[in-house]
Amino acid sequence: MKEMKRVPVILDTDPGVDDFFAIVLMGAFDDIIDFRGITAMGGNNKTAVTSRNALDILHLIHRDDVPVYYGADSFLKEPFGAPVADHHGHNGIGDITIPHTDRTVEEIKAWDAIAREAERCDGNLVLVTIAPLTNIALTLQKYPGVKEKISKIVMMGGSTGKGNITPYAEANIGHDPYAADVVFASGIPVDMVGLNATIQAPVHRSLFDPLSEHTEKAVREALQGLIDFRKGEPMHDALAVSTLIDDSIITWKNFEGNVETQDAEKRGKVWLQETEEYKGLRCAMSVNLEKYHAVIAEMLKRYPEGKAYE
Ligand code: RIB
Ligand code: CA
């Protein structure tokens, strides 16, 4: 079988219950994903909390090799809101407890790291964004040329249907619509995995438990804790990441899109116009659950009990 080239990826994230699940997924496929780093962002909680959560989650899955870079401490034009405790717990990760690592974030900031990795990967870097897009917008504002060096953005964000923080806005767009506007206007190709797709893919214990029988106890119990906290709701961010592993999980349609920033009621809505040909934006429309569940099963197999992790 043709050796697949590993894809260099930076994950921009605000862990976050579903972000946690997505990081575990990212960390399991080192044969496919060259996990170059995490850039921490606020949204589900403040960046001081989400950056620590990212370090602890990477430690739990034996991926201390992945650097974590600290991002913005506010949205572009507004301060962060209160932690989204009802969906992510007070500690950002569903109020479960995982061991704390004494590893710290890197010296350089998120936007400098993204620009550096984009340079190093010479046009092949993929950004996976599962948080509000402030870090990405700040990168584009500080390094305008970086947009030529980013292969594509795989985004959990937006919706071809209803929003969740308002009837029009999904959280990752609606929390910082100005940043989202900068990103959508940049011309960097975007794979938008929106709420319309993620709500098709809940993750219940009845699915998870049989698949995780031979998974390392600490990882299995953490993920069970997240699923219980969210009562089987979709792990929105994990579906976006799964498309890196198997693109055929999703049926895509081509669109042109722009973000509403002016109308107070509709701010954060992604206005979409379907197009025949691909013009740099495709949106997830339907989910092949069998294939998605197969990727989750493979992820769980890759954290086997008793393995001596280097
Ligand atoms: O709307 C869902 C998105 O908002 C997910 O990324 C979740 O983690 C929250 O950040
Ligand atoms: Ca998130």
PDB file of C-alpha atoms and ligand atoms in Angstrom:
ATOM      1  CA  MET A   1       0.000   0.000   0.000  1.00  0.00           C
ATOM      2  CA  LYS A   2       1.346   3.449  -0.912  1.00  0.00           C
ATOM      3  CA  GLU A   3       3.025   5.018   2.105  1.00  0.00           C
ATOM      4  CA  MET A   4       0.773   7.976   3.067  1.00  0.00           C
ATOM      5  CA  LYS A   5       2.768  11.171   3.725  1.00  0.00           C
ATOM      6  CA  ARG A   6       2.265  12.315   7.327  1.00  0.00           C
ATOM      7  CA  VAL A   7       0.372  15.600   7.522  1.00  0.00           C
ATOM      8  CA  PRO A   8       1.950  18.339   9.692  1.00  0.00           C
ATOM      9  CA  VAL A   9      -0.786  19.717  11.951  1.00  0.00           C
ATOM     10  CA  ILE A  10      -1.174  22.404  14.588  1.00  0.00           C
ATOM     11  CA  LEU A  11      -4.309  22.096  16.711  1.00  0.00           C
ATOM     12  CA  ASP A  12      -5.879  25.322  17.975  1.00  0.00           C
ATOM     13  CA  THR A  13      -8.078  24.383  20.898  1.00  0.00           C
ATOM     14  CA  ASP A  14      -9.901  25.500  24.075  1.00  0.00           C
ATOM     15  CA  PRO A  15     -10.081  22.234  26.103  1.00  0.00           C
ATOM     16  CA  GLY A  16     -12.907  21.738  26.622  1.00  0.00           C
ATOM     17  CA  VAL A  17     -14.677  18.410  26.963  1.00  0.00           C
ATOM     18  CA  ASP A  18     -14.972  17.663  23.248  1.00  0.00           C
ATOM     19  CA  ASP A  19     -11.546  19.218  22.668  1.00  0.00           C
ATOM     20  CA  PHE A  20     -10.189  16.626  25.148  1.00  0.00           C
ATOM     21  CA  PHE A  21     -11.684  13.821  23.051  1.00  0.00           C
ATOM     22  CA  ALA A  22     -10.252  15.433  19.887  1.00  0.00           C
ATOM     23  CA  ILE A  23      -6.735  15.677  21.369  1.00  0.00           C
ATOM     24  CA  VAL A  24      -6.831  11.983  22.329  1.00  0.00           C
ATOM     25  CA  LEU A  25      -7.836  11.256  18.726  1.00  0.00           C
ATOM     26  CA  MET A  26      -5.060  13.463  17.310  1.00  0.00           C
ATOM     27  CA  GLY A  27      -2.477  11.829  19.564  1.00  0.00           C
ATOM     28  CA  ALA A  28      -3.332   8.284  18.490  1.00  0.00           C
ATOM     29  CA  PHE A  29      -2.473   8.561  14.793  1.00  0.00           C
ATOM     30  CA  ASP A  30       1.202   9.469  14.724  1.00  0.00           C
ATOM     31  CA  ASP A  31       1.519   7.466  11.500  1.00  0.00           C
ATOM     32  CA  ILE A  32      -0.857   9.895   9.755  1.00  0.00           C
ATOM     33  CA  ILE A  33      -0.587  13.118  11.766  1.00  0.00           C
ATOM     34  CA  ASP A  34       2.699  14.898  12.454  1.00  0.00           C
ATOM     35  CA  PHE A  35       1.362  16.610  15.575  1.00  0.00           C
ATOM     36  CA  ARG A  36       3.513  19.755  15.522  1.00  0.00           C
ATOM     37  CA  GLY A  37       1.831  21.510  18.434  1.00  0.00           C
ATOM     38  CA  ILE A  38      -1.179  22.800  20.273  1.00  0.00           C
ATOM     39  CA  THR A  39      -2.032  26.498  20.404  1.00  0.00           C
ATOM     40  CA  ALA A  40      -4.244  27.150  23.411  1.00  0.00           C
ATOM     41  CA  MET A  41      -7.211  29.536  23.191  1.00  0.00           C
ATOM     42  CA  GLY A  42      -9.992  30.715  25.468  1.00  0.00           C
ATOM     43  CA  GLY A  43     -13.684  30.134  24.904  1.00  0.00           C
ATOM     44  CA  ASN A  44     -14.828  27.148  26.954  1.00  0.00           C
ATOM     45  CA  ASN A  45     -12.645  28.544  29.732  1.00  0.00           C
ATOM     46  CA  LYS A  46      -9.884  31.152  29.943  1.00  0.00           C
ATOM     47  CA  THR A  47      -6.569  30.446  28.251  1.00  0.00           C
ATOM     48  CA  ALA A  48      -4.732  30.083  31.588  1.00  0.00           C
ATOM     49  CA  VAL A  49      -6.991  27.065  32.236  1.00  0.00           C
ATOM     50  CA  THR A  50      -7.212  25.625  28.715  1.00  0.00           C
ATOM     51  CA  SER A  51      -3.431  25.712  28.241  1.00  0.00           C
ATOM     52  CA  ARG A  52      -2.934  23.743  31.472  1.00  0.00           C
ATOM     53  CA  ASN A  53      -5.647  21.299  30.411  1.00  0.00           C
ATOM     54  CA  ALA A  54      -3.877  20.789  27.071  1.00  0.00           C
ATOM     55  CA  LEU A  55      -0.592  19.959  28.831  1.00  0.00           C
ATOM     56  CA  ASP A  56      -2.309  17.507  31.204  1.00  0.00           C
ATOM     57  CA  ILE A  57      -4.270  15.793  28.407  1.00  0.00           C
ATOM     58  CA  LEU A  58      -1.088  15.329  26.343  1.00  0.00           C
ATOM     59  CA  HIS A  59       0.612  13.880  29.432  1.00  0.00           C
ATOM     60  CA  LEU A  60      -2.265  11.452  29.962  1.00  0.00           C
ATOM     61  CA  ILE A  61      -1.878  10.109  26.413  1.00  0.00           C
ATOM     62  CA  HIS A  62       1.925   9.952  26.586  1.00  0.00           C
ATOM     63  CA  ARG A  63       2.382  12.789  24.080  1.00  0.00           C
ATOM     64  CA  ASP A  64       4.603  15.119  26.103  1.00  0.00           C
ATOM     65  CA  ASP A  65       6.529  15.484  22.845  1.00  0.00           C
ATOM     66  CA  VAL A  66       3.829  17.876  21.552  1.00  0.00           C
ATOM     67  CA  PRO A  67       4.599  21.508  22.454  1.00  0.00           C
ATOM     68  CA  VAL A  68       1.816  23.739  23.818  1.00  0.00           C
ATOM     69  CA  TYR A  69       1.839  27.447  22.962  1.00  0.00           C
ATOM     70  CA  TYR A  70      -0.121  30.039  24.904  1.00  0.00           C
ATOM     71  CA  GLY A  71      -2.584  32.097  22.847  1.00  0.00           C
ATOM     72  CA  ALA A  72      -4.825  35.120  23.302  1.00  0.00           C
ATOM     73  CA  ASP A  73      -6.224  36.174  26.682  1.00  0.00           C
ATOM     74  CA  SER A  74      -9.265  37.829  25.096  1.00  0.00           C
ATOM     75  CA  PHE A  75     -11.247  37.815  21.868  1.00  0.00           C
ATOM     76  CA  LEU A  76     -10.207  40.379  19.238  1.00  0.00           C
ATOM     77  CA  LYS A  77     -12.635  43.050  20.416  1.00  0.00           C
ATOM     78  CA  GLU A  78     -14.124  41.701  23.623  1.00  0.00           C
ATOM     79  CA  PRO A  79     -12.987  40.014  26.835  1.00  0.00           C
ATOM     80  CA  PHE A  80     -13.692  36.316  27.314  1.00  0.00           C
ATOM     81  CA  GLY A  81     -17.073  35.474  28.739  1.00  0.00           C
ATOM     82  CA  ALA A  82     -17.541  33.351  31.863  1.00  0.00           C
ATOM     83  CA  PRO A  83     -16.407  29.694  31.653  1.00  0.00           C
ATOM     84  CA  VAL A  84     -19.010  27.568  29.864  1.00  0.00           C
ATOM     85  CA  ALA A  85     -19.352  25.396  32.974  1.00  0.00           C
ATOM     86  CA  ASP A  86     -22.630  23.705  32.080  1.00  0.00           C
ATOM     87  CA  HIS A  87     -21.048  22.181  28.948  1.00  0.00           C
ATOM     88  CA  HIS A  88     -17.413  21.885  30.065  1.00  0.00           C
ATOM     89  CA  GLY A  89     -17.422  21.895  33.865  1.00  0.00           C
ATOM     90  CA  HIS A  90     -15.689  24.402  36.119  1.00  0.00           C
ATOM     91  CA  ASN A  91     -12.233  22.998  35.293  1.00  0.00           C
ATOM     92  CA  GLY A  92     -12.910  22.963  31.538  1.00  0.00           C
ATOM     93  CA  ILE A  93     -12.724  19.173  31.243  1.00  0.00           C
ATOM     94  CA  GLY A  94     -16.066  18.037  32.557  1.00  0.00           C
ATOM     95  CA  ASP A  95     -14.915  18.286  36.195  1.00  0.00           C
ATOM     96  CA  ILE A  96     -13.009  15.011  35.844  1.00  0.00           C
ATOM     97  CA  THR A  97      -9.553  14.819  37.423  1.00  0.00           C
ATOM     98  CA  ILE A  98      -6.455  13.767  35.513  1.00  0.00           C
ATOM     99  CA  PRO A  99      -2.814  13.808  36.708  1.00  0.00           C
ATOM    100  CA  HIS A 100      -1.099  17.218  36.463  1.00  0.00           C
ATOM    101  CA  THR A 101       2.172  17.457  34.586  1.00  0.00           C
ATOM    102  CA  ASP A 102       4.824  19.947  35.628  1.00  0.00           C
ATOM    103  CA  ARG A 103       5.540  20.651  31.955  1.00  0.00           C
ATOM    104  CA  THR A 104       4.815  24.264  30.999  1.00  0.00           C
ATOM    105  CA  VAL A 105       3.824  26.112  27.838  1.00  0.00           C
ATOM    106  CA  GLU A 106       6.580  27.115  25.419  1.00  0.00           C
ATOM    107  CA  GLU A 107       8.256  30.521  25.492  1.00  0.00           C
ATOM    108  CA  ILE A 108       6.921  31.757  22.147  1.00  0.00           C
ATOM    109  CA  LYS A 109       3.249  32.698  21.728  1.00  0.00           C
ATOM    110  CA  ALA A 110       0.692  30.848  19.620  1.00  0.00           C
ATOM    111  CA  TRP A 111       0.802  33.217  16.619  1.00  0.00           C
ATOM    112  CA  ASP A 112       4.610  33.160  16.455  1.00  0.00           C
ATOM    113  CA  ALA A 113       4.555  29.360  16.651  1.00  0.00           C
ATOM    114  CA  ILE A 114       1.992  29.043  13.846  1.00  0.00           C
ATOM    115  CA  ALA A 115       4.057  31.362  11.618  1.00  0.00           C
ATOM    116  CA  ARG A 116       7.279  29.474  12.423  1.00  0.00           C
ATOM    117  CA  GLU A 117       5.738  26.052  11.737  1.00  0.00           C
ATOM    118  CA  ALA A 118       4.129  27.317   8.534  1.00  0.00           C
ATOM    119  CA  GLU A 119       7.594  28.396   7.361  1.00  0.00           C
ATOM    120  CA  ARG A 120       9.197  25.110   8.439  1.00  0.00           C
ATOM    121  CA  CYS A 121       6.506  22.979   6.741  1.00  0.00           C
ATOM    122  CA  ASP A 122       6.884  24.941   3.530  1.00  0.00           C
ATOM    123  CA  GLY A 123       3.217  25.166   2.580  1.00  0.00           C
ATOM    124  CA  ASN A 124       2.088  21.769   3.918  1.00  0.00           C
ATOM    125  CA  LEU A 125       0.921  22.847   7.394  1.00  0.00           C
ATOM    126  CA  VAL A 126      -2.708  22.100   8.211  1.00  0.00           C
ATOM    127  CA  LEU A 127      -4.377  24.102  10.987  1.00  0.00           C
ATOM    128  CA  VAL A 128      -7.123  22.260  12.848  1.00  0.00           C
ATOM    129  CA  THR A 129      -9.215  24.855  14.666  1.00  0.00           C
ATOM    130  CA  ILE A 130     -11.650  23.680  17.319  1.00  0.00           C
ATOM    131  CA  ALA A 131     -11.910  26.942  19.248  1.00  0.00           C
ATOM    132  CA  PRO A 132     -12.784  30.571  18.554  1.00  0.00           C
ATOM    133  CA  LEU A 133     -10.485  31.817  15.785  1.00  0.00           C
ATOM    134  CA  THR A 134      -8.706  34.635  17.628  1.00  0.00           C
ATOM    135  CA  ASN A 135      -5.223  33.030  17.519  1.00  0.00           C
ATOM    136  CA  ILE A 136      -5.532  32.425  13.779  1.00  0.00           C
ATOM    137  CA  ALA A 137      -6.678  35.995  13.108  1.00  0.00           C
ATOM    138  CA  LEU A 138      -3.811  37.389  15.202  1.00  0.00           C
ATOM    139  CA  THR A 139      -1.373  35.212  13.231  1.00  0.00           C
ATOM    140  CA  LEU A 140      -2.737  36.528   9.923  1.00  0.00           C
ATOM    141  CA  GLN A 141      -2.612  40.138  11.158  1.00  0.00           C
ATOM    142  CA  LYS A 142       0.995  39.844  12.401  1.00  0.00           C
ATOM    143  CA  TYR A 143       2.239  37.680   9.496  1.00  0.00           C
ATOM    144  CA  PRO A 144       0.102  38.501   6.401  1.00  0.00           C
ATOM    145  CA  GLY A 145       2.239  36.230   4.201  1.00  0.00           C
ATOM    146  CA  VAL A 146       1.504  33.164   6.317  1.00  0.00           C
ATOM    147  CA  LYS A 147      -1.730  32.531   4.411  1.00  0.00           C
ATOM    148  CA  GLU A 148       0.357  31.333   1.442  1.00  0.00           C
ATOM    149  CA  LYS A 149       2.064  28.816   3.704  1.00  0.00           C
ATOM    150  CA  ILE A 150      -1.002  27.127   5.198  1.00  0.00           C
ATOM    151  CA  SER A 151      -2.319  24.207   3.188  1.00  0.00           C
ATOM    152  CA  LYS A 152      -5.821  24.324   4.686  1.00  0.00           C
ATOM    153  CA  ILE A 153      -7.852  24.883   7.838  1.00  0.00           C
ATOM    154  CA  VAL A 154      -9.991  22.057   9.160  1.00  0.00           C
ATOM    155  CA  MET A 155     -12.494  23.879  11.353  1.00  0.00           C
ATOM    156  CA  MET A 156     -15.073  22.774  13.832  1.00  0.00           C
ATOM    157  CA  GLY A 157     -17.270  25.822  13.480  1.00  0.00           C
ATOM    158  CA  GLY A 158     -20.355  27.369  11.981  1.00  0.00           C
ATOM    159  CA  SER A 159     -23.380  25.509  10.733  1.00  0.00           C
ATOM    160  CA  THR A 160     -25.352  25.128   7.536  1.00  0.00           C
ATOM    161  CA  GLY A 161     -28.351  25.177   9.871  1.00  0.00           C
ATOM    162  CA  LYS A 162     -28.991  26.576  13.362  1.00  0.00           C
ATOM    163  CA  GLY A 163     -26.353  27.853  15.774  1.00  0.00           C
ATOM    164  CA  ASN A 164     -25.954  26.956  19.437  1.00  0.00           C
ATOM    165  CA  ILE A 165     -24.994  30.117  21.327  1.00  0.00           C
ATOM    166  CA  THR A 166     -27.683  31.955  19.368  1.00  0.00           C
ATOM    167  CA  PRO A 167     -30.110  30.648  16.739  1.00  0.00           C
ATOM    168  CA  TYR A 168     -27.637  31.958  14.134  1.00  0.00           C
ATOM    169  CA  ALA A 169     -24.155  31.555  15.657  1.00  0.00           C
ATOM    170  CA  GLU A 170     -22.179  28.457  16.553  1.00  0.00           C
ATOM    171  CA  ALA A 171     -19.795  29.062  19.509  1.00  0.00           C
ATOM    172  CA  ASN A 172     -16.424  28.982  17.733  1.00  0.00           C
ATOM    173  CA  ILE A 173     -17.619  31.583  15.241  1.00  0.00           C
ATOM    174  CA  GLY A 174     -20.010  33.492  17.465  1.00  0.00           C
ATOM    175  CA  HIS A 175     -17.602  34.055  20.384  1.00  0.00           C
ATOM    176  CA  ASP A 176     -15.270  36.000  18.066  1.00  0.00           C
ATOM    177  CA  PRO A 177     -17.012  36.781  14.755  1.00  0.00           C
ATOM    178  CA  TYR A 178     -14.412  39.436  13.919  1.00  0.00           C
ATOM    179  CA  ALA A 179     -11.639  36.843  14.081  1.00  0.00           C
ATOM    180  CA  ALA A 180     -13.733  34.391  12.066  1.00  0.00           C
ATOM    181  CA  ASP A 181     -14.291  37.109   9.461  1.00  0.00           C
ATOM    182  CA  VAL A 182     -10.510  37.620   9.122  1.00  0.00           C
ATOM    183  CA  VAL A 183     -10.000  33.876   8.681  1.00  0.00           C
ATOM    184  CA  PHE A 184     -12.801  33.321   6.147  1.00  0.00           C
ATOM    185  CA  ALA A 185     -11.656  36.405   4.191  1.00  0.00           C
ATOM    186  CA  SER A 186      -8.008  35.229   4.132  1.00  0.00           C
ATOM    187  CA  GLY A 187      -8.570  32.844   1.226  1.00  0.00           C
ATOM    188  CA  ILE A 188      -6.972  29.922   3.072  1.00  0.00           C
ATOM    189  CA  PRO A 189      -8.940  26.810   2.054  1.00  0.00           C
ATOM    190  CA  VAL A 190     -11.406  25.785   4.781  1.00  0.00           C
ATOM    191  CA  ASP A 191     -13.050  22.448   5.536  1.00  0.00           C
ATOM    192  CA  MET A 192     -15.924  23.604   7.752  1.00  0.00           C
ATOM    193  CA  VAL A 193     -17.302  20.872  10.005  1.00  0.00           C
ATOM    194  CA  GLY A 194     -20.339  22.616  11.423  1.00  0.00           C
ATOM    195  CA  LEU A 195     -22.984  21.828  13.999  1.00  0.00           C
ATOM    196  CA  ASN A 196     -25.291  20.519  11.249  1.00  0.00           C
ATOM    197  CA  ALA A 197     -22.824  17.620  10.843  1.00  0.00           C
ATOM    198  CA  THR A 198     -21.589  17.142  14.410  1.00  0.00           C
ATOM    199  CA  ILE A 199     -25.118  16.747  15.806  1.00  0.00           C
ATOM    200  CA  GLN A 200     -25.436  13.638  13.609  1.00  0.00           C
ATOM    201  CA  ALA A 201     -22.624  11.932  15.570  1.00  0.00           C
ATOM    202  CA  PRO A 202     -23.364  11.570  19.309  1.00  0.00           C
ATOM    203  CA  VAL A 203     -20.937   9.452  21.376  1.00  0.00           C
ATOM    204  CA  HIS A 204     -22.791   7.316  23.915  1.00  0.00           C
ATOM    205  CA  ARG A 205     -21.334   4.926  26.492  1.00  0.00           C
ATOM    206  CA  SER A 206     -23.182   2.106  24.711  1.00  0.00           C
ATOM    207  CA  LEU A 207     -20.975   2.832  21.678  1.00  0.00           C
ATOM    208  CA  PHE A 208     -17.806   3.609  23.630  1.00  0.00           C
ATOM    209  CA  ASP A 209     -17.660   0.897  26.308  1.00  0.00           C
ATOM    210  CA  PRO A 210     -17.473  -2.179  24.060  1.00  0.00           C
ATOM    211  CA  LEU A 211     -14.806  -0.469  21.924  1.00  0.00           C
ATOM    212  CA  SER A 212     -12.656   0.472  24.924  1.00  0.00           C
ATOM    213  CA  GLU A 213     -12.478  -2.860  26.781  1.00  0.00           C
ATOM    214  CA  HIS A 214      -8.721  -3.199  26.144  1.00  0.00           C
ATOM    215  CA  THR A 215      -7.850   0.481  26.341  1.00  0.00           C
ATOM    216  CA  GLU A 216      -5.465   1.754  28.988  1.00  0.00           C
ATOM    217  CA  LYS A 217      -7.536   2.340  32.154  1.00  0.00           C
ATOM    218  CA  ALA A 218      -6.581   5.986  32.705  1.00  0.00           C
ATOM    219  CA  VAL A 219      -7.504   6.947  29.135  1.00  0.00           C
ATOM    220  CA  ARG A 220     -10.669   4.832  29.096  1.00  0.00           C
ATOM    221  CA  GLU A 221     -11.962   6.222  32.397  1.00  0.00           C
ATOM    222  CA  ALA A 222     -11.167   9.836  31.421  1.00  0.00           C
ATOM    223  CA  LEU A 223     -13.102   9.495  28.166  1.00  0.00           C
ATOM    224  CA  GLN A 224     -15.965   7.744  29.967  1.00  0.00           C
ATOM    225  CA  GLY A 225     -16.043  10.662  32.407  1.00  0.00           C
ATOM    226  CA  LEU A 226     -16.311  13.129  29.521  1.00  0.00           C
ATOM    227  CA  ILE A 227     -19.083  11.144  27.857  1.00  0.00           C
ATOM    228  CA  ASP A 228     -20.986  10.918  31.136  1.00  0.00           C
ATOM    229  CA  PHE A 229     -20.587  14.651  31.737  1.00  0.00           C
ATOM    230  CA  ARG A 230     -21.976  15.417  28.306  1.00  0.00           C
ATOM    231  CA  LYS A 231     -24.627  12.668  28.582  1.00  0.00           C
ATOM    232  CA  GLY A 232     -23.673  11.214  25.206  1.00  0.00           C
ATOM    233  CA  GLU A 233     -23.875  14.528  23.329  1.00  0.00           C
ATOM    234  CA  PRO A 234     -21.712  14.847  20.205  1.00  0.00           C
ATOM    235  CA  MET A 235     -17.969  15.375  20.685  1.00  0.00           C
ATOM    236  CA  HIS A 236     -18.126  18.134  18.081  1.00  0.00           C
ATOM    237  CA  ASP A 237     -14.356  18.715  17.853  1.00  0.00           C
ATOM    238  CA  ALA A 238     -13.523  15.027  17.482  1.00  0.00           C
ATOM    239  CA  LEU A 239     -15.578  14.759  14.289  1.00  0.00           C
ATOM    240  CA  ALA A 240     -13.549  17.579  12.730  1.00  0.00           C
ATOM    241  CA  VAL A 241     -10.262  15.850  13.648  1.00  0.00           C
ATOM    242  CA  SER A 242     -11.529  12.490  12.396  1.00  0.00           C
ATOM    243  CA  THR A 243     -11.693  13.890   8.842  1.00  0.00           C
ATOM    244  CA  LEU A 244      -7.868  14.061   8.844  1.00  0.00           C
ATOM    245  CA  ILE A 245      -7.818  10.314   9.433  1.00  0.00           C
ATOM    246  CA  ASP A 246     -10.627   9.365   7.045  1.00  0.00           C
ATOM    247  CA  ASP A 247     -11.936  12.137   4.794  1.00  0.00           C
ATOM    248  CA  SER A 248     -14.715   9.857   3.554  1.00  0.00           C
ATOM    249  CA  ILE A 249     -16.425  10.022   6.964  1.00  0.00           C
ATOM    250  CA  ILE A 250     -17.988  13.223   5.682  1.00  0.00           C
ATOM    251  CA  THR A 251     -19.985  14.043   2.570  1.00  0.00           C
ATOM    252  CA  TRP A 252     -18.958  17.575   1.594  1.00  0.00           C
ATOM    253  CA  LYS A 253     -20.587  20.306  -0.440  1.00  0.00           C
ATOM    254  CA  ASN A 254     -18.886  23.374  -1.932  1.00  0.00           C
ATOM    255  CA  PHE A 255     -19.811  26.862  -0.779  1.00  0.00           C
ATOM    256  CA  GLU A 256     -18.768  30.464  -0.695  1.00  0.00           C
ATOM    257  CA  GLY A 257     -19.037  31.872   2.814  1.00  0.00           C
ATOM    258  CA  ASN A 258     -18.675  35.003   4.872  1.00  0.00           C
ATOM    259  CA  VAL A 259     -19.223  35.859   8.524  1.00  0.00           C
ATOM    260  CA  GLU A 260     -21.857  38.301   9.806  1.00  0.00           C
ATOM    261  CA  THR A 261     -20.180  40.913  12.049  1.00  0.00           C
ATOM    262  CA  GLN A 262     -22.567  43.881  11.850  1.00  0.00           C
ATOM    263  CA  ASP A 263     -26.140  42.746  12.496  1.00  0.00           C
ATOM    264  CA  ALA A 264     -26.470  42.425  16.295  1.00  0.00           C
ATOM    265  CA  GLU A 265     -29.053  39.642  16.110  1.00  0.00           C
ATOM    266  CA  LYS A 266     -27.293  37.571  13.439  1.00  0.00           C
ATOM    267  CA  ARG A 267     -23.673  38.311  14.427  1.00  0.00           C
ATOM    268  CA  GLY A 268     -21.583  35.136  14.082  1.00  0.00           C
ATOM    269  CA  LYS A 269     -23.761  33.582  11.393  1.00  0.00           C
ATOM    270  CA  VAL A 270     -21.809  32.115   8.464  1.00  0.00           C
ATOM    271  CA  TRP A 271     -23.665  33.169   5.335  1.00  0.00           C
ATOM    272  CA  LEU A 272     -23.291  30.332   2.825  1.00  0.00           C
ATOM    273  CA  GLN A 273     -23.906  30.174  -0.927  1.00  0.00           C
ATOM    274  CA  GLU A 274     -23.607  26.703  -2.455  1.00  0.00           C
ATOM    275  CA  THR A 275     -21.387  26.520  -5.579  1.00  0.00           C
ATOM    276  CA  GLU A 276     -20.949  23.906  -8.287  1.00  0.00           C
ATOM    277  CA  GLU A 277     -17.180  24.041  -8.286  1.00  0.00           C
ATOM    278  CA  TYR A 278     -14.810  24.159  -5.321  1.00  0.00           C
ATOM    279  CA  LYS A 279     -13.812  27.728  -4.455  1.00  0.00           C
ATOM    280  CA  GLY A 280     -11.853  27.115  -1.268  1.00  0.00           C
ATOM    281  CA  LEU A 281     -14.684  26.299   1.167  1.00  0.00           C
ATOM    282  CA  ARG A 282     -16.396  22.961   1.644  1.00  0.00           C
ATOM    283  CA  CYS A 283     -18.883  22.212   4.404  1.00  0.00           C
ATOM    284  CA  ALA A 284     -19.640  18.904   6.037  1.00  0.00           C
ATOM    285  CA  MET A 285     -23.171  17.828   5.203  1.00  0.00           C
ATOM    286  CA  SER A 286     -23.590  14.202   6.275  1.00  0.00           C
ATOM    287  CA  VAL A 287     -21.632  11.738   8.409  1.00  0.00           C
ATOM    288  CA  ASN A 288     -20.872   8.084   7.712  1.00  0.00           C
ATOM    289  CA  LEU A 289     -21.291   6.895  11.305  1.00  0.00           C
ATOM    290  CA  GLU A 290     -19.858   3.452  10.591  1.00  0.00           C
ATOM    291  CA  LYS A 291     -16.601   5.001   9.389  1.00  0.00           C
ATOM    292  CA  TYR A 292     -16.536   7.533  12.235  1.00  0.00           C
ATOM    293  CA  HIS A 293     -17.053   4.789  14.814  1.00  0.00           C
ATOM    294  CA  ALA A 294     -14.300   2.760  13.125  1.00  0.00           C
ATOM    295  CA  VAL A 295     -11.878   5.650  13.663  1.00  0.00           C
ATOM    296  CA  ILE A 296     -12.900   5.868  17.336  1.00  0.00           C
ATOM    297  CA  ALA A 297     -12.400   2.114  17.657  1.00  0.00           C
ATOM    298  CA  GLU A 298      -8.941   2.363  16.075  1.00  0.00           C
ATOM    299  CA  MET A 299      -8.073   5.274  18.384  1.00  0.00           C
ATOM    300  CA  LEU A 300      -8.962   3.191  21.433  1.00  0.00           C
ATOM    301  CA  LYS A 301      -6.916   0.260  20.167  1.00  0.00           C
ATOM    302  CA  ARG A 302      -3.898   2.542  19.970  1.00  0.00           C
ATOM    303  CA  TYR A 303      -3.857   3.123  23.742  1.00  0.00           C
ATOM    304  CA  PRO A 304      -3.611  -0.521  24.766  1.00  0.00           C
ATOM    305  CA  GLU A 305      -3.393  -1.627  28.378  1.00  0.00           C
ATOM    306  CA  GLY A 306       0.089  -2.561  29.557  1.00  0.00           C
ATOM    307  CA  LYS A 307       1.981  -1.002  26.645  1.00  0.00           C
ATOM    308  CA  ALA A 308       5.314   0.427  27.748  1.00  0.00           C
ATOM    309  CA  TYR A 309       5.034   3.957  26.451  1.00  0.00           C
ATOM    310  CA  GLU A 310       8.362   5.546  25.606  1.00  0.00           C
TER     311      GLU A 310
HETATM  312  O1  RIB B   1     -19.964  24.713  19.215  1.00  0.00           O
HETATM  313  C1  RIB B   1     -19.093  23.687  19.653  1.00  0.00           C
HETATM  314  C2  RIB B   1     -17.706  24.219  19.829  1.00  0.00           C
HETATM  315  O2  RIB B   1     -17.685  25.198  20.860  1.00  0.00           O
HETATM  316  C3  RIB B   1     -16.722  23.131  20.285  1.00  0.00           C
HETATM  317  O3  RIB B   1     -15.444  23.456  19.809  1.00  0.00           O
HETATM  318  C4  RIB B   1     -16.767  23.247  21.779  1.00  0.00           C
HETATM  319  O4  RIB B   1     -15.550  22.806  22.384  1.00  0.00           O
HETATM  320  C5  RIB B   1     -16.911  24.729  21.958  1.00  0.00           C
HETATM  321  O5  RIB B   1     -15.607  25.296  21.900  1.00  0.00           O
HETATM  322 CA    CA B   2     -13.550  23.503  21.341  1.00  0.00          CA
END
